[in-house]
């Protein structure tokens, strides 16, 4: 076992520390956030901080990095009020990761990274056509995190579009079936395969494997 | 493609909706949060909402469900100021999931679920001995999320304890090597295997596979 103290973390070389602290929370979901500017320029950004906030109402959050530099995704969400969240599959992880490059403001990552815009039911923000799990979101609130200048963006689900194959009878999604990937650190992608599903846990009862 | 509207989500049966909306954000990390009460009763709770907030200072957040019912983890964190975050590995997912049962306040989930308390360097909160990636946390702030009564708990990293084998030269952790699992929905666990690691993305440059 290797122990690392806070003072050691604080004095680490910057990239080493970023790798370590971005790895230390475990696996993260891989999503692309699609937006459009007031001028009609679309934007696509990979993000690993999408989180479930609640089911009723259906709320999702993500962490926006400090807006001290140009942040198209953030500006588009605040201005238009709408965005999409699209799962990343193994078939296009390279294209998805490439959206993290700093493209100029007038360049659409959709085009630059060879992913396709899709507009469904008049929803203002672009979905990713290649994605088999996509969510239309309406912006609700931004909460500044004073300790480091990041922002928690809270939105509500407006629409869900999913591949028919992955919706199970009980409402769960089979994310293995659509080849969803997860992320560790800043740039490592992993494939995922089912290990076990359990029954609802009760204090005096043995857990049951349901699959 | 199946489309589901917000009004359909709002009128879904409760468990079905919980399964769907808990699945829709993608894969989630599997962590156990360890705490101790003022009376010395330890607590252990599995949680899938741990998130990276920033590397410098090293900050981690998680979403606390509404405290309208007994929430030992939350109360212990607020009272003592300290907690641990411990990765869940394939070897003990059943024990880890069992911590989600509603045990009485005077029962320690460590004992009830057959996991071992570990105290390192005088840190107040208990670590999980079986875990190969563990973090000692100091509570900083709670931010209420008004839309649904959940709370974002923000803490800073005080200590990290990791298996020697999983720390890579560049600071990344090889989470595959320690058999970390991820979660989808409320009770499905997955094993994870490396697919690709990319170079830092730049606008006019082809991504390189670094592993």
mmCIF file of C-alpha atoms in Angstrom:
data_model
loop_
_atom_site.group_PDB
_atom_site.id
_atom_site.type_symbol
_atom_site.label_atom_id
_atom_site.label_comp_id
_atom_site.label_asym_id
_atom_site.label_seq_id
_atom_site.Cartn_x
_atom_site.Cartn_y
_atom_site.Cartn_z
ATOM 1 C CA UNK A 1 0.000 0.000 0.000
ATOM 2 C CA UNK A 2 1.319 3.406 -0.961
ATOM 3 C CA UNK A 3 0.171 6.433 1.016
ATOM 4 C CA UNK A 4 0.109 9.934 -0.430
ATOM 5 C CA UNK A 5 -0.466 12.925 1.834
ATOM 6 C CA UNK A 6 -2.192 16.176 0.982
ATOM 7 C CA UNK A 7 1.072 18.083 1.083
ATOM 8 C CA UNK A 8 2.555 15.627 -1.426
ATOM 9 C CA UNK A 9 -0.486 16.116 -3.676
ATOM 10 C CA UNK A 10 -0.167 19.896 -3.439
ATOM 11 C CA UNK A 11 3.479 19.791 -4.498
ATOM 12 C CA UNK A 12 3.063 17.344 -7.399
ATOM 13 C CA UNK A 13 3.875 18.269 -10.988
ATOM 14 C CA UNK A 14 0.659 19.576 -12.543
ATOM 15 C CA UNK A 15 -0.067 16.851 -15.138
ATOM 16 C CA UNK A 16 0.848 14.041 -12.733
ATOM 17 C CA UNK A 17 -1.551 15.469 -10.143
ATOM 18 C CA UNK A 18 -4.314 15.946 -12.738
ATOM 19 C CA UNK A 19 -3.953 12.302 -13.818
ATOM 20 C CA UNK A 20 -3.983 11.000 -10.244
ATOM 21 C CA UNK A 21 -6.882 13.090 -8.938
ATOM 22 C CA UNK A 22 -8.929 12.515 -12.094
ATOM 23 C CA UNK A 23 -8.409 8.754 -11.597
ATOM 24 C CA UNK A 24 -9.079 8.590 -7.887
ATOM 25 C CA UNK A 25 -12.884 8.746 -7.965
ATOM 26 C CA UNK A 26 -13.219 5.613 -10.121
ATOM 27 C CA UNK A 27 -14.876 5.081 -13.493
ATOM 28 C CA UNK A 28 -16.844 7.912 -15.065
ATOM 29 C CA UNK A 29 -19.559 7.980 -17.723
ATOM 30 C CA UNK A 30 -18.646 9.113 -21.247
ATOM 31 C CA UNK A 31 -21.075 11.641 -22.685
ATOM 32 C CA UNK A 32 -21.104 14.255 -25.427
ATOM 33 C CA UNK A 33 -22.926 17.520 -24.766
ATOM 34 C CA UNK A 34 -24.456 19.105 -27.875
ATOM 35 C CA UNK A 35 -25.377 22.797 -28.044
ATOM 36 C CA UNK A 36 -25.979 25.554 -30.570
ATOM 37 C CA UNK A 37 -25.031 29.220 -30.332
ATOM 38 C CA UNK A 38 -27.283 32.197 -30.978
ATOM 39 C CA UNK A 39 -25.535 32.479 -34.329
ATOM 40 C CA UNK A 40 -26.359 28.880 -35.227
ATOM 41 C CA UNK A 41 -22.888 27.412 -34.712
ATOM 42 C CA UNK A 42 -23.147 23.979 -33.160
ATOM 43 C CA UNK A 43 -20.809 22.693 -30.480
ATOM 44 C CA UNK A 44 -19.995 19.247 -29.166
ATOM 45 C CA UNK A 45 -17.936 18.492 -26.066
ATOM 46 C CA UNK A 46 -17.006 15.257 -24.339
ATOM 47 C CA UNK A 47 -17.615 15.330 -20.618
ATOM 48 C CA UNK A 48 -17.082 12.775 -17.879
ATOM 49 C CA UNK A 49 -18.902 14.544 -15.038
ATOM 50 C CA UNK A 50 -22.539 13.885 -15.928
ATOM 51 C CA UNK A 51 -24.403 12.745 -12.809
ATOM 52 C CA UNK A 52 -27.844 11.566 -11.761
ATOM 53 C CA UNK A 53 -29.488 14.079 -9.422
ATOM 54 C CA UNK A 54 -32.958 12.624 -9.111
ATOM 55 C CA UNK A 55 -35.710 10.708 -10.911
ATOM 56 C CA UNK A 56 -38.836 12.682 -9.986
ATOM 57 C CA UNK A 57 -38.473 15.282 -11.374
ATOM 58 C CA UNK A 58 -35.833 13.797 -13.708
ATOM 59 C CA UNK A 59 -32.733 15.909 -13.082
ATOM 60 C CA UNK A 60 -29.165 15.611 -14.338
ATOM 61 C CA UNK A 61 -26.111 17.623 -13.371
ATOM 62 C CA UNK A 62 -22.639 18.086 -14.743
ATOM 63 C CA UNK A 63 -19.565 20.014 -13.652
ATOM 64 C CA UNK A 64 -18.566 22.915 -15.868
ATOM 65 C CA UNK A 65 -14.899 23.835 -15.643
ATOM 66 C CA UNK A 66 -14.062 27.459 -14.753
ATOM 67 C CA UNK A 67 -15.285 29.865 -17.422
ATOM 68 C CA UNK A 68 -12.150 32.000 -17.261
ATOM 69 C CA UNK A 69 -11.369 30.884 -20.835
ATOM 70 C CA UNK A 70 -13.731 30.452 -23.791
ATOM 71 C CA UNK A 71 -16.372 27.846 -22.927
ATOM 72 C CA UNK A 72 -18.746 27.447 -25.852
ATOM 73 C CA UNK A 73 -20.848 24.741 -24.231
ATOM 74 C CA UNK A 74 -21.516 26.842 -21.152
ATOM 75 C CA UNK A 75 -22.265 30.014 -23.085
ATOM 76 C CA UNK A 76 -24.637 28.218 -25.446
ATOM 77 C CA UNK A 77 -26.523 26.570 -22.575
ATOM 78 C CA UNK A 78 -26.946 29.832 -20.698
ATOM 79 C CA UNK A 79 -28.000 31.695 -23.836
ATOM 80 C CA UNK A 80 -30.379 29.156 -25.400
ATOM 81 C CA UNK A 81 -31.493 27.209 -22.317
ATOM 82 C CA UNK A 82 -31.190 23.839 -24.090
ATOM 83 C CA UNK A 83 -28.589 21.117 -24.599
ATOM 84 C CA UNK A 84 -28.350 17.417 -25.338
ATOM 85 C CA UNK A 85 -26.498 14.621 -23.544
ATOM 86 C CA UNK A 86 -25.439 11.716 -25.785
ATOM 87 C CA UNK A 87 -23.772 8.464 -24.703
ATOM 88 C CA UNK A 88 -20.417 7.551 -26.212
ATOM 89 C CA UNK A 89 -20.044 4.055 -27.681
ATOM 90 C CA UNK A 90 -16.934 2.073 -28.463
ATOM 91 C CA UNK A 91 -17.473 2.628 -32.197
ATOM 92 C CA UNK A 92 -16.620 6.335 -31.994
ATOM 93 C CA UNK A 93 -14.453 6.985 -28.934
ATOM 94 C CA UNK A 94 -11.679 8.542 -31.039
ATOM 95 C CA UNK A 95 -14.068 11.060 -32.602
ATOM 96 C CA UNK A 96 -15.637 11.754 -29.228
ATOM 97 C CA UNK A 97 -12.266 12.328 -27.551
ATOM 98 C CA UNK A 98 -11.176 14.641 -30.362
ATOM 99 C CA UNK A 99 -13.982 17.070 -29.357
ATOM 100 C CA UNK A 100 -11.818 17.934 -26.328
ATOM 101 C CA UNK A 101 -9.362 19.796 -28.592
ATOM 102 C CA UNK A 102 -9.587 23.596 -28.433
ATOM 103 C CA UNK A 103 -11.292 24.358 -31.727
ATOM 104 C CA UNK A 104 -11.942 27.974 -32.701
ATOM 105 C CA UNK A 105 -15.343 29.364 -31.735
ATOM 106 C CA UNK A 106 -16.626 29.371 -35.328
ATOM 107 C CA UNK A 107 -15.767 25.696 -35.869
ATOM 108 C CA UNK A 108 -18.368 23.032 -35.146
ATOM 109 C CA UNK A 109 -16.916 19.970 -33.436
ATOM 110 C CA UNK A 110 -19.606 17.926 -35.165
ATOM 111 C CA UNK A 111 -17.998 18.644 -38.514
ATOM 112 C CA UNK A 112 -14.392 18.779 -37.302
ATOM 113 C CA UNK A 113 -14.697 15.415 -35.542
ATOM 114 C CA UNK A 114 -16.881 13.678 -38.118
ATOM 115 C CA UNK A 115 -19.995 13.196 -35.987
ATOM 116 C CA UNK A 116 -23.515 13.914 -37.260
ATOM 117 C CA UNK A 117 -25.981 16.517 -36.005
ATOM 118 C CA UNK A 118 -29.526 15.303 -35.553
ATOM 119 C CA UNK A 119 -32.584 17.386 -34.760
ATOM 120 C CA UNK A 120 -35.576 15.550 -33.313
ATOM 121 C CA UNK A 121 -39.108 16.830 -32.721
ATOM 122 C CA UNK A 122 -38.070 20.467 -33.075
ATOM 123 C CA UNK A 123 -35.688 20.307 -30.102
ATOM 124 C CA UNK A 124 -33.426 23.346 -30.343
ATOM 125 C CA UNK A 125 -30.086 21.687 -29.520
ATOM 126 C CA UNK A 126 -28.406 19.111 -31.760
ATOM 127 C CA UNK A 127 -28.263 15.445 -30.804
ATOM 128 C CA UNK A 128 -25.483 13.107 -31.913
ATOM 129 C CA UNK A 129 -26.953 10.843 -34.575
ATOM 130 C CA UNK A 130 -24.411 8.067 -33.898
ATOM 131 C CA UNK A 131 -25.442 7.833 -30.243
ATOM 132 C CA UNK A 132 -28.006 5.244 -29.207
ATOM 133 C CA UNK A 133 -28.903 6.927 -25.900
ATOM 134 C CA UNK A 134 -29.626 10.650 -26.101
ATOM 135 C CA UNK A 135 -31.307 13.090 -23.778
ATOM 136 C CA UNK A 136 -32.837 16.487 -24.514
ATOM 137 C CA UNK A 137 -32.171 18.803 -21.576
ATOM 138 C CA UNK A 138 -33.573 22.125 -20.362
ATOM 139 C CA UNK A 139 -31.254 24.267 -18.235
ATOM 140 C CA UNK A 140 -32.558 25.047 -14.748
ATOM 141 C CA UNK A 141 -29.796 26.455 -12.571
ATOM 142 C CA UNK A 142 -26.067 27.004 -12.202
ATOM 143 C CA UNK A 143 -24.442 26.657 -8.800
ATOM 144 C CA UNK A 144 -20.949 28.119 -8.437
ATOM 145 C CA UNK A 145 -18.483 25.983 -6.486
ATOM 146 C CA UNK A 146 -16.493 28.651 -4.719
ATOM 147 C CA UNK A 147 -13.527 26.432 -3.808
ATOM 148 C CA UNK A 148 -12.277 26.204 -7.403
ATOM 149 C CA UNK A 149 -14.478 28.220 -9.736
ATOM 150 C CA UNK A 150 -16.223 25.223 -11.294
ATOM 151 C CA UNK A 151 -19.988 25.309 -11.744
ATOM 152 C CA UNK A 152 -22.634 22.653 -11.168
ATOM 153 C CA UNK A 153 -25.062 22.875 -14.094
ATOM 154 C CA UNK A 154 -28.506 21.484 -13.263
ATOM 155 C CA UNK A 155 -31.001 20.581 -15.970
ATOM 156 C CA UNK A 156 -34.270 18.701 -16.356
ATOM 157 C CA UNK A 157 -34.914 15.962 -18.874
ATOM 158 C CA UNK A 158 -37.326 17.004 -21.639
ATOM 159 C CA UNK A 159 -37.011 14.043 -24.016
ATOM 160 C CA UNK A 160 -35.222 10.689 -24.154
ATOM 161 C CA UNK A 161 -34.345 8.858 -27.381
ATOM 162 C CA UNK A 162 -32.977 5.342 -27.049
ATOM 163 C CA UNK A 163 -32.287 2.384 -29.214
ATOM 164 C CA UNK A 164 -35.226 -0.024 -28.859
ATOM 165 C CA UNK A 165 -32.862 -2.880 -28.090
ATOM 166 C CA UNK A 166 -31.494 -1.479 -24.845
ATOM 167 C CA UNK A 167 -34.672 -0.680 -22.866
ATOM 168 C CA UNK A 168 -35.405 -3.551 -20.490
ATOM 169 C CA UNK A 169 -38.816 -4.534 -19.116
ATOM 170 C CA UNK A 170 -38.206 -2.931 -15.731
ATOM 171 C CA UNK A 171 -37.028 0.421 -17.132
ATOM 172 C CA UNK A 172 -33.308 -0.313 -16.831
ATOM 173 C CA UNK A 173 -31.100 0.290 -19.848
ATOM 174 C CA UNK A 174 -28.728 -2.422 -21.032
ATOM 175 C CA UNK A 175 -25.730 -0.189 -21.667
ATOM 176 C CA UNK A 176 -23.494 -3.163 -22.522
ATOM 177 C CA UNK A 177 -25.706 -3.945 -25.508
ATOM 178 C CA UNK A 178 -25.132 -0.523 -27.077
ATOM 179 C CA UNK A 179 -21.399 -0.706 -26.316
ATOM 180 C CA UNK A 180 -21.315 2.259 -23.925
ATOM 181 C CA UNK A 181 -17.825 3.001 -22.646
ATOM 182 C CA UNK A 182 -16.599 4.525 -19.415
ATOM 183 C CA UNK A 183 -13.619 6.760 -18.701
ATOM 184 C CA UNK A 184 -10.848 6.811 -16.137
ATOM 185 C CA UNK A 185 -8.478 9.712 -15.670
ATOM 186 C CA UNK A 186 -8.518 12.255 -18.479
ATOM 187 C CA UNK A 187 -8.155 10.153 -21.612
ATOM 188 C CA UNK A 188 -8.534 6.431 -20.952
ATOM 189 C CA UNK A 189 -11.591 4.627 -22.287
ATOM 190 C CA UNK A 190 -12.861 1.241 -21.178
ATOM 191 C CA UNK A 191 -15.309 -1.343 -22.392
ATOM 192 C CA UNK A 192 -17.805 -2.675 -19.905
ATOM 193 C CA UNK A 193 -19.475 -6.034 -19.385
ATOM 194 C CA UNK A 194 -22.170 -7.180 -17.004
ATOM 195 C CA UNK A 195 -21.083 -8.841 -13.794
ATOM 196 C CA UNK A 196 -24.117 -9.055 -11.494
ATOM 197 C CA UNK A 197 -27.514 -7.537 -10.779
ATOM 198 C CA UNK A 198 -28.851 -7.745 -7.265
ATOM 199 C CA UNK A 199 -32.240 -7.696 -5.589
ATOM 200 C CA UNK A 200 -33.239 -4.766 -3.373
ATOM 201 C CA UNK A 201 -31.095 -5.065 -0.247
ATOM 202 C CA UNK A 202 -32.801 -5.711 3.113
ATOM 203 C CA UNK A 203 -31.096 -5.948 6.504
ATOM 204 C CA UNK A 204 -31.937 -9.543 7.435
ATOM 205 C CA UNK A 205 -31.984 -11.074 4.018
ATOM 206 C CA UNK A 206 -29.387 -12.616 1.747
ATOM 207 C CA UNK A 207 -28.939 -10.640 -1.496
ATOM 208 C CA UNK A 208 -30.301 -12.391 -4.545
ATOM 209 C CA UNK A 209 -28.678 -12.326 -7.947
ATOM 210 C CA UNK A 210 -31.475 -11.325 -10.307
ATOM 211 C CA UNK A 211 -29.571 -11.992 -13.536
ATOM 212 C CA UNK B 1 -35.297 4.429 -31.847
ATOM 213 C CA UNK B 2 -37.795 4.823 -29.033
ATOM 214 C CA UNK B 3 -38.696 8.324 -27.870
ATOM 215 C CA UNK B 4 -39.957 9.042 -24.371
ATOM 216 C CA UNK B 5 -41.391 12.467 -23.539
ATOM 217 C CA UNK B 6 -41.247 14.272 -20.227
ATOM 218 C CA UNK B 7 -44.967 13.785 -19.633
ATOM 219 C CA UNK B 8 -44.494 10.023 -20.135
ATOM 220 C CA UNK B 9 -41.610 10.067 -17.637
ATOM 221 C CA UNK B 10 -43.711 11.986 -15.117
ATOM 222 C CA UNK B 11 -46.540 9.454 -15.333
ATOM 223 C CA UNK B 12 -44.370 6.307 -15.133
ATOM 224 C CA UNK B 13 -44.689 3.783 -12.321
ATOM 225 C CA UNK B 14 -42.199 4.802 -9.634
ATOM 226 C CA UNK B 15 -39.727 1.893 -9.778
ATOM 227 C CA UNK B 16 -39.733 1.819 -13.575
ATOM 228 C CA UNK B 17 -38.935 5.539 -13.667
ATOM 229 C CA UNK B 18 -36.219 5.184 -11.028
ATOM 230 C CA UNK B 19 -34.570 2.393 -13.057
ATOM 231 C CA UNK B 20 -34.747 4.358 -16.308
ATOM 232 C CA UNK B 21 -33.555 7.713 -14.974
ATOM 233 C CA UNK B 22 -30.819 6.086 -12.885
ATOM 234 C CA UNK B 23 -29.599 4.324 -16.060
ATOM 235 C CA UNK B 24 -29.800 7.247 -18.443
ATOM 236 C CA UNK B 25 -26.596 9.045 -17.402
ATOM 237 C CA UNK B 26 -24.365 6.053 -18.220
ATOM 238 C CA UNK B 27 -21.930 4.123 -16.046
ATOM 239 C CA UNK B 28 -21.215 5.312 -12.523
ATOM 240 C CA UNK B 29 -18.310 4.682 -10.135
ATOM 241 C CA UNK B 30 -18.832 2.274 -7.232
ATOM 242 C CA UNK B 31 -17.606 3.615 -3.913
ATOM 243 C CA UNK B 32 -18.182 2.952 -0.232
ATOM 244 C CA UNK B 33 -18.309 5.922 2.125
ATOM 245 C CA UNK B 34 -17.048 5.171 5.621
ATOM 246 C CA UNK B 35 -17.961 7.311 8.645
ATOM 247 C CA UNK B 36 -18.158 7.146 12.427
ATOM 248 C CA UNK B 37 -20.730 8.719 14.726
ATOM 249 C CA UNK B 38 -20.052 10.812 17.808
ATOM 250 C CA UNK B 39 -20.920 7.669 19.812
ATOM 251 C CA UNK B 40 -18.331 5.605 17.947
ATOM 252 C CA UNK B 41 -20.723 3.613 15.768
ATOM 253 C CA UNK B 42 -19.241 3.141 12.319
ATOM 254 C CA UNK B 43 -21.257 3.359 9.123
ATOM 255 C CA UNK B 44 -20.634 2.214 5.577
ATOM 256 C CA UNK B 45 -22.742 3.132 2.549
ATOM 257 C CA UNK B 46 -22.400 2.331 -1.126
ATOM 258 C CA UNK B 47 -22.758 5.366 -3.340
ATOM 259 C CA UNK B 48 -22.642 5.829 -7.115
ATOM 260 C CA UNK B 49 -22.570 9.626 -7.251
ATOM 261 C CA UNK B 50 -18.950 10.346 -6.320
ATOM 262 C CA UNK B 51 -17.527 12.918 -8.749
ATOM 263 C CA UNK B 52 -14.276 14.693 -9.502
ATOM 264 C CA UNK B 53 -14.586 18.428 -8.815
ATOM 265 C CA UNK B 54 -11.005 19.540 -9.291
ATOM 266 C CA UNK B 55 -7.362 18.572 -8.906
ATOM 267 C CA UNK B 56 -5.830 21.686 -7.356
ATOM 268 C CA UNK B 57 -7.030 21.812 -4.660
ATOM 269 C CA UNK B 58 -8.051 18.130 -4.805
ATOM 270 C CA UNK B 59 -11.836 18.200 -4.386
ATOM 271 C CA UNK B 60 -14.449 15.462 -4.583
ATOM 272 C CA UNK B 61 -18.237 15.754 -4.458
ATOM 273 C CA UNK B 62 -21.108 13.348 -4.013
ATOM 274 C CA UNK B 63 -24.867 13.679 -4.021
ATOM 275 C CA UNK B 64 -26.583 13.054 -0.699
ATOM 276 C CA UNK B 65 -30.204 11.952 -1.001
ATOM 277 C CA UNK B 66 -32.814 14.034 0.872
ATOM 278 C CA UNK B 67 -32.298 13.868 4.624
ATOM 279 C CA UNK B 68 -36.013 13.575 5.364
ATOM 280 C CA UNK B 69 -35.347 10.084 6.708
ATOM 281 C CA UNK B 70 -32.441 8.804 8.822
ATOM 282 C CA UNK B 71 -29.173 9.370 6.957
ATOM 283 C CA UNK B 72 -26.298 8.144 9.097
ATOM 284 C CA UNK B 73 -23.592 8.950 6.560
ATOM 285 C CA UNK B 74 -24.702 12.568 6.240
ATOM 286 C CA UNK B 75 -25.110 13.092 9.983
ATOM 287 C CA UNK B 76 -21.708 11.579 10.729
ATOM 288 C CA UNK B 77 -19.974 13.730 8.110
ATOM 289 C CA UNK B 78 -21.575 16.937 9.362
ATOM 290 C CA UNK B 79 -20.830 16.068 12.984
ATOM 291 C CA UNK B 80 -17.261 14.779 12.691
ATOM 292 C CA UNK B 81 -16.101 16.566 9.523
ATOM 293 C CA UNK B 82 -14.368 13.446 8.167
ATOM 294 C CA UNK B 83 -15.194 10.495 5.928
ATOM 295 C CA UNK B 84 -13.507 7.982 3.660
ATOM 296 C CA UNK B 85 -14.184 7.025 0.039
ATOM 297 C CA UNK B 86 -13.220 3.445 -0.871
ATOM 298 C CA UNK B 87 -13.374 1.814 -4.305
ATOM 299 C CA UNK B 88 -15.460 -1.316 -4.755
ATOM 300 C CA UNK B 89 -13.809 -4.294 -6.437
ATOM 301 C CA UNK B 90 -15.359 -7.324 -8.079
ATOM 302 C CA UNK B 91 -14.321 -9.505 -5.137
ATOM 303 C CA UNK B 92 -16.836 -7.903 -2.751
ATOM 304 C CA UNK B 93 -19.678 -6.364 -4.762
ATOM 305 C CA UNK B 94 -22.305 -8.394 -2.912
ATOM 306 C CA UNK B 95 -21.079 -7.179 0.483
ATOM 307 C CA UNK B 96 -20.829 -3.633 -0.841
ATOM 308 C CA UNK B 97 -24.365 -3.686 -2.261
ATOM 309 C CA UNK B 98 -25.732 -5.085 0.983
ATOM 310 C CA UNK B 99 -24.700 -1.841 2.748
ATOM 311 C CA UNK B 100 -27.644 -0.204 0.926
ATOM 312 C CA UNK B 101 -30.096 -2.065 3.195
ATOM 313 C CA UNK B 102 -31.722 0.061 5.910
ATOM 314 C CA UNK B 103 -29.877 -1.149 8.971
ATOM 315 C CA UNK B 104 -30.792 0.243 12.389
ATOM 316 C CA UNK B 105 -28.766 3.220 13.549
ATOM 317 C CA UNK B 106 -26.851 1.216 16.172
ATOM 318 C CA UNK B 107 -25.741 -1.421 13.643
ATOM 319 C CA UNK B 108 -22.431 -1.010 11.830
ATOM 320 C CA UNK B 109 -22.635 -1.975 8.157
ATOM 321 C CA UNK B 110 -18.973 -3.010 8.404
ATOM 322 C CA UNK B 111 -19.943 -5.838 10.727
ATOM 323 C CA UNK B 112 -23.354 -6.562 9.226
ATOM 324 C CA UNK B 113 -21.911 -6.821 5.687
ATOM 325 C CA UNK B 114 -18.648 -8.556 6.595
ATOM 326 C CA UNK B 115 -16.245 -5.788 5.578
ATOM 327 C CA UNK B 116 -13.294 -4.702 7.729
ATOM 328 C CA UNK B 117 -12.688 -1.351 9.362
ATOM 329 C CA UNK B 118 -9.193 0.026 8.991
ATOM 330 C CA UNK B 119 -7.734 3.092 10.693
ATOM 331 C CA UNK B 120 -4.651 4.638 9.096
ATOM 332 C CA UNK B 121 -2.363 7.368 10.453
ATOM 333 C CA UNK B 122 -4.874 8.436 13.077
ATOM 334 C CA UNK B 123 -7.507 9.407 10.501
ATOM 335 C CA UNK B 124 -10.805 9.694 12.358
ATOM 336 C CA UNK B 125 -13.072 7.905 9.864
ATOM 337 C CA UNK B 126 -12.802 4.182 9.052
ATOM 338 C CA UNK B 127 -11.404 2.980 5.735
ATOM 339 C CA UNK B 128 -12.446 -0.309 4.135
ATOM 340 C CA UNK B 129 -9.530 -2.697 4.531
ATOM 341 C CA UNK B 130 -10.553 -4.779 1.496
ATOM 342 C CA UNK B 131 -10.394 -1.752 -0.807
ATOM 343 C CA UNK B 132 -7.219 -1.088 -2.790
ATOM 344 C CA UNK B 133 -7.968 2.579 -3.503
ATOM 345 C CA UNK B 134 -9.055 4.646 -0.491
ATOM 346 C CA UNK B 135 -9.301 8.341 0.156
ATOM 347 C CA UNK B 136 -9.412 10.218 3.462
ATOM 348 C CA UNK B 137 -11.753 13.200 3.095
ATOM 349 C CA UNK B 138 -12.384 16.407 5.048
ATOM 350 C CA UNK B 139 -15.842 17.946 4.703
ATOM 351 C CA UNK B 140 -15.890 21.488 3.314
ATOM 352 C CA UNK B 141 -19.402 22.481 2.303
ATOM 353 C CA UNK B 142 -22.922 21.279 1.619
ATOM 354 C CA UNK B 143 -24.924 22.834 -1.205
ATOM 355 C CA UNK B 144 -28.674 22.192 -1.168
ATOM 356 C CA UNK B 145 -30.220 21.385 -4.550
ATOM 357 C CA UNK B 146 -33.580 23.078 -4.208
ATOM 358 C CA UNK B 147 -35.286 21.249 -7.070
ATOM 359 C CA UNK B 148 -35.430 17.928 -5.209
ATOM 360 C CA UNK B 149 -33.963 18.253 -1.735
ATOM 361 C CA UNK B 150 -30.712 16.447 -2.502
ATOM 362 C CA UNK B 151 -27.427 17.919 -1.289
ATOM 363 C CA UNK B 152 -24.052 18.248 -3.002
ATOM 364 C CA UNK B 153 -21.417 17.368 -0.395
ATOM 365 C CA UNK B 154 -18.021 18.881 -1.162
ATOM 366 C CA UNK B 155 -14.855 17.640 0.491
ATOM 367 C CA UNK B 156 -11.097 17.947 0.116
ATOM 368 C CA UNK B 157 -8.684 15.036 -0.095
ATOM 369 C CA UNK B 158 -6.474 14.667 2.980
ATOM 370 C CA UNK B 159 -4.820 11.301 2.307
ATOM 371 C CA UNK B 160 -4.755 8.695 -0.442
ATOM 372 C CA UNK B 161 -3.909 5.009 0.106
ATOM 373 C CA UNK B 162 -3.513 2.849 -2.973
ATOM 374 C CA UNK B 163 -2.217 -0.530 -3.870
ATOM 375 C CA UNK B 164 1.328 -0.117 -5.209
ATOM 376 C CA UNK B 165 0.468 -2.088 -8.314
ATOM 377 C CA UNK B 166 -2.097 0.332 -9.716
ATOM 378 C CA UNK B 167 -0.209 3.669 -9.693
ATOM 379 C CA UNK B 168 1.241 4.313 -13.145
ATOM 380 C CA UNK B 169 4.296 6.410 -13.972
ATOM 381 C CA UNK B 170 2.255 9.391 -15.141
ATOM 382 C CA UNK B 171 0.000 9.497 -12.073
ATOM 383 C CA UNK B 172 -2.906 7.613 -13.637
ATOM 384 C CA UNK B 173 -4.386 4.677 -11.736
ATOM 385 C CA UNK B 174 -4.879 1.339 -13.486
ATOM 386 C CA UNK B 175 -8.330 0.601 -12.129
ATOM 387 C CA UNK B 176 -8.652 -2.555 -14.246
ATOM 388 C CA UNK B 177 -5.745 -4.072 -12.381
ATOM 389 C CA UNK B 178 -7.454 -3.775 -8.995
ATOM 390 C CA UNK B 179 -10.733 -5.064 -10.475
ATOM 391 C CA UNK B 180 -12.741 -1.879 -9.888
ATOM 392 C CA UNK B 181 -16.360 -2.211 -10.966
ATOM 393 C CA UNK B 182 -18.855 0.340 -12.225
ATOM 394 C CA UNK B 183 -22.611 0.584 -11.737
ATOM 395 C CA UNK B 184 -25.586 1.174 -13.982
ATOM 396 C CA UNK B 185 -29.069 1.881 -12.717
ATOM 397 C CA UNK B 186 -29.595 1.110 -9.040
ATOM 398 C CA UNK B 187 -28.206 -2.392 -8.623
ATOM 399 C CA UNK B 188 -26.298 -3.602 -11.679
ATOM 400 C CA UNK B 189 -22.529 -4.056 -11.433
ATOM 401 C CA UNK B 190 -20.106 -4.344 -14.319
ATOM 402 C CA UNK B 191 -16.534 -5.384 -14.859
ATOM 403 C CA UNK B 192 -14.341 -3.072 -16.877
ATOM 404 C CA UNK B 193 -11.447 -3.592 -19.278
ATOM 405 C CA UNK B 194 -9.153 -1.169 -21.050
ATOM 406 C CA UNK B 195 -10.044 -0.196 -24.588
ATOM 407 C CA UNK B 196 -7.884 2.805 -25.537
ATOM 408 C CA UNK B 197 -5.845 5.674 -24.128
ATOM 409 C CA UNK B 198 -5.410 8.762 -26.257
ATOM 410 C CA UNK B 199 -2.900 11.580 -26.530
ATOM 411 C CA UNK B 200 -3.928 15.134 -25.608
ATOM 412 C CA UNK B 201 -6.325 16.262 -28.346
ATOM 413 C CA UNK B 202 -5.333 19.179 -30.583
ATOM 414 C CA UNK B 203 -7.458 20.741 -33.349
ATOM 415 C CA UNK B 204 -5.290 19.991 -36.373
ATOM 416 C CA UNK B 205 -3.752 16.763 -35.265
ATOM 417 C CA UNK B 206 -4.750 13.136 -35.499
ATOM 418 C CA UNK B 207 -5.292 11.541 -32.080
ATOM 419 C CA UNK B 208 -2.629 9.061 -31.074
ATOM 420 C CA UNK B 209 -3.268 5.875 -29.189
ATOM 421 C CA UNK B 210 -0.820 5.981 -26.294
ATOM 422 C CA UNK B 211 -1.372 2.406 -25.115
#
